[in-house]
Amino acid sequence: MSIRSADAPREHGQVIVLFAGGLVAIVLFVGLVVDGGFALAQRREAQNAAEIDIAPDLGRHQVVGEGAQQHAAIFSRRQQQV
């Protein structure tokens, strides 16, 4: 037996709407985090490539960190082309 009066509005389904809204917000936040991490990784790779391009002009070649062997191979190929 319900204690509601006959004039009270029916409020069934509020939890579903709140859950759906919260789920959308969480998915959007996770998407931003993943996209931001991907953008930072691309920026780091672009910076490493730029350092390799400028290294011959500076008379030195020093690459440290991730992908150093790959960058060294690219540098060697570019030196052979010149």
JSON list of C-alpha atoms in Angstrom, two decimals:
[
{"chain": "A", "resi": 1, "resn": "MET", "atom": "CA", "xyz": [0.00, 0.00, 0.00]},
{"chain": "A", "resi": 2, "resn": "SER", "atom": "CA", "xyz": [1.35, 3.40, -0.99]},
{"chain": "A", "resi": 3, "resn": "ILE", "atom": "CA", "xyz": [1.31, 6.44, 1.27]},
{"chain": "A", "resi": 4, "resn": "ARG", "atom": "CA", "xyz": [1.26, 8.90, -1.63]},
{"chain": "A", "resi": 5, "resn": "SER", "atom": "CA", "xyz": [-1.67, 11.11, -2.16]},
{"chain": "A", "resi": 6, "resn": "ALA", "atom": "CA", "xyz": [-3.60, 11.00, -5.39]},
{"chain": "A", "resi": 7, "resn": "ASP", "atom": "CA", "xyz": [-2.21, 14.42, -6.44]},
{"chain": "A", "resi": 8, "resn": "ALA", "atom": "CA", "xyz": [1.51, 13.46, -6.11]},
{"chain": "A", "resi": 9, "resn": "PRO", "atom": "CA", "xyz": [3.39, 13.19, -9.42]},
{"chain": "A", "resi": 10, "resn": "ARG", "atom": "CA", "xyz": [4.74, 9.79, -10.38]},
{"chain": "A", "resi": 11, "resn": "GLU", "atom": "CA", "xyz": [8.53, 9.72, -10.30]},
{"chain": "A", "resi": 12, "resn": "HIS", "atom": "CA", "xyz": [9.41, 6.24, -11.47]},
{"chain": "A", "resi": 13, "resn": "GLY", "atom": "CA", "xyz": [12.57, 5.87, -13.56]},
{"chain": "A", "resi": 14, "resn": "GLN", "atom": "CA", "xyz": [14.65, 8.68, -12.06]},
{"chain": "A", "resi": 15, "resn": "VAL", "atom": "CA", "xyz": [17.47, 6.30, -11.20]},
{"chain": "A", "resi": 16, "resn": "ILE", "atom": "CA", "xyz": [17.74, 5.14, -14.80]},
{"chain": "A", "resi": 17, "resn": "VAL", "atom": "CA", "xyz": [18.04, 8.71, -16.07]},
{"chain": "A", "resi": 18, "resn": "LEU", "atom": "CA", "xyz": [20.66, 9.62, -13.46]},
{"chain": "A", "resi": 19, "resn": "PHE", "atom": "CA", "xyz": [22.62, 6.43, -14.14]},
{"chain": "A", "resi": 20, "resn": "ALA", "atom": "CA", "xyz": [22.58, 7.05, -17.90]},
{"chain": "A", "resi": 21, "resn": "GLY", "atom": "CA", "xyz": [23.73, 10.65, -17.43]},
{"chain": "A", "resi": 22, "resn": "GLY", "atom": "CA", "xyz": [26.51, 9.59, -15.09]},
{"chain": "A", "resi": 23, "resn": "LEU", "atom": "CA", "xyz": [27.62, 6.86, -17.46]},
{"chain": "A", "resi": 24, "resn": "VAL", "atom": "CA", "xyz": [27.81, 9.33, -20.35]},
{"chain": "A", "resi": 25, "resn": "ALA", "atom": "CA", "xyz": [29.88, 11.70, -18.20]},
{"chain": "A", "resi": 26, "resn": "ILE", "atom": "CA", "xyz": [32.31, 8.93, -17.24]},
{"chain": "A", "resi": 27, "resn": "VAL", "atom": "CA", "xyz": [32.73, 7.80, -20.84]},
{"chain": "A", "resi": 28, "resn": "LEU", "atom": "CA", "xyz": [33.40, 11.39, -21.96]},
{"chain": "A", "resi": 29, "resn": "PHE", "atom": "CA", "xyz": [35.98, 11.87, -19.21]},
{"chain": "A", "resi": 30, "resn": "VAL", "atom": "CA", "xyz": [37.77, 8.63, -20.08]},
{"chain": "A", "resi": 31, "resn": "GLY", "atom": "CA", "xyz": [37.78, 9.69, -23.73]},
{"chain": "A", "resi": 32, "resn": "LEU", "atom": "CA", "xyz": [39.39, 13.01, -22.84]},
{"chain": "A", "resi": 33, "resn": "VAL", "atom": "CA", "xyz": [42.06, 11.30, -20.77]},
{"chain": "A", "resi": 34, "resn": "VAL", "atom": "CA", "xyz": [42.90, 8.80, -23.51]},
{"chain": "A", "resi": 35, "resn": "ASP", "atom": "CA", "xyz": [42.91, 11.47, -26.22]},
{"chain": "A", "resi": 36, "resn": "GLY", "atom": "CA", "xyz": [45.09, 13.74, -24.11]},
{"chain": "A", "resi": 37, "resn": "GLY", "atom": "CA", "xyz": [47.59, 10.96, -23.51]},
{"chain": "A", "resi": 38, "resn": "PHE", "atom": "CA", "xyz": [47.70, 10.19, -27.23]},
{"chain": "A", "resi": 39, "resn": "ALA", "atom": "CA", "xyz": [48.30, 13.87, -28.02]},
{"chain": "A", "resi": 40, "resn": "LEU", "atom": "CA", "xyz": [51.18, 14.02, -25.54]},
{"chain": "A", "resi": 41, "resn": "ALA", "atom": "CA", "xyz": [52.75, 10.90, -27.06]},
{"chain": "A", "resi": 42, "resn": "GLN", "atom": "CA", "xyz": [52.53, 12.42, -30.55]},
{"chain": "A", "resi": 43, "resn": "ARG", "atom": "CA", "xyz": [54.07, 15.64, -29.32]},
{"chain": "A", "resi": 44, "resn": "ARG", "atom": "CA", "xyz": [56.96, 13.74, -27.74]},
{"chain": "A", "resi": 45, "resn": "GLU", "atom": "CA", "xyz": [57.60, 11.83, -30.97]},
{"chain": "A", "resi": 46, "resn": "ALA", "atom": "CA", "xyz": [57.46, 15.04, -33.01]},
{"chain": "A", "resi": 47, "resn": "GLN", "atom": "CA", "xyz": [59.93, 16.68, -30.64]},
{"chain": "A", "resi": 48, "resn": "ASN", "atom": "CA", "xyz": [62.30, 13.73, -30.93]},
{"chain": "A", "resi": 49, "resn": "ALA", "atom": "CA", "xyz": [62.08, 13.87, -34.73]},
{"chain": "A", "resi": 50, "resn": "ALA", "atom": "CA", "xyz": [62.75, 17.61, -34.69]},
{"chain": "A", "resi": 51, "resn": "GLU", "atom": "CA", "xyz": [65.81, 17.08, -32.50]},
{"chain": "A", "resi": 52, "resn": "ILE", "atom": "CA", "xyz": [67.15, 14.54, -34.98]},
{"chain": "A", "resi": 53, "resn": "ASP", "atom": "CA", "xyz": [66.58, 16.94, -37.88]},
{"chain": "A", "resi": 54, "resn": "ILE", "atom": "CA", "xyz": [68.47, 19.73, -36.18]},
{"chain": "A", "resi": 55, "resn": "ALA", "atom": "CA", "xyz": [71.29, 17.59, -34.80]},
{"chain": "A", "resi": 56, "resn": "PRO", "atom": "CA", "xyz": [73.48, 17.70, -37.96]},
{"chain": "A", "resi": 57, "resn": "ASP", "atom": "CA", "xyz": [73.23, 21.49, -37.97]},
{"chain": "A", "resi": 58, "resn": "LEU", "atom": "CA", "xyz": [74.53, 21.58, -34.42]},
{"chain": "A", "resi": 59, "resn": "GLY", "atom": "CA", "xyz": [77.33, 19.14, -35.16]},
{"chain": "A", "resi": 60, "resn": "ARG", "atom": "CA", "xyz": [76.11, 16.54, -32.68]},
{"chain": "A", "resi": 61, "resn": "HIS", "atom": "CA", "xyz": [73.66, 13.67, -32.50]},
{"chain": "A", "resi": 62, "resn": "GLN", "atom": "CA", "xyz": [72.37, 12.61, -29.13]},
{"chain": "A", "resi": 63, "resn": "VAL", "atom": "CA", "xyz": [69.06, 10.83, -28.71]},
{"chain": "A", "resi": 64, "resn": "VAL", "atom": "CA", "xyz": [68.00, 9.30, -25.42]},
{"chain": "A", "resi": 65, "resn": "GLY", "atom": "CA", "xyz": [64.81, 7.67, -24.30]},
{"chain": "A", "resi": 66, "resn": "GLU", "atom": "CA", "xyz": [62.21, 5.65, -26.14]},
{"chain": "A", "resi": 67, "resn": "GLY", "atom": "CA", "xyz": [62.87, 4.88, -29.76]},
{"chain": "A", "resi": 68, "resn": "ALA", "atom": "CA", "xyz": [66.51, 6.00, -29.75]},
{"chain": "A", "resi": 69, "resn": "GLN", "atom": "CA", "xyz": [67.56, 3.13, -32.02]},
{"chain": "A", "resi": 70, "resn": "GLN", "atom": "CA", "xyz": [64.73, 3.88, -34.44]},
{"chain": "A", "resi": 71, "resn": "HIS", "atom": "CA", "xyz": [65.66, 7.55, -34.54]},
{"chain": "A", "resi": 72, "resn": "ALA", "atom": "CA", "xyz": [69.31, 6.68, -35.02]},
{"chain": "A", "resi": 73, "resn": "ALA", "atom": "CA", "xyz": [68.39, 4.49, -38.01]},
{"chain": "A", "resi": 74, "resn": "ILE", "atom": "CA", "xyz": [66.36, 7.35, -39.52]},
{"chain": "A", "resi": 75, "resn": "PHE", "atom": "CA", "xyz": [69.27, 9.70, -38.94]},
{"chain": "A", "resi": 76, "resn": "SER", "atom": "CA", "xyz": [71.67, 7.28, -40.67]},
{"chain": "A", "resi": 77, "resn": "ARG", "atom": "CA", "xyz": [69.39, 6.98, -43.70]},
{"chain": "A", "resi": 78, "resn": "ARG", "atom": "CA", "xyz": [69.10, 10.75, -43.98]},
{"chain": "A", "resi": 79, "resn": "GLN", "atom": "CA", "xyz": [72.86, 11.12, -43.75]},
{"chain": "A", "resi": 80, "resn": "GLN", "atom": "CA", "xyz": [73.31, 8.59, -46.55]},
{"chain": "A", "resi": 81, "resn": "GLN", "atom": "CA", "xyz": [70.85, 10.47, -48.75]},
{"chain": "A", "resi": 82, "resn": "VAL", "atom": "CA", "xyz": [72.75, 13.75, -48.39]}
]
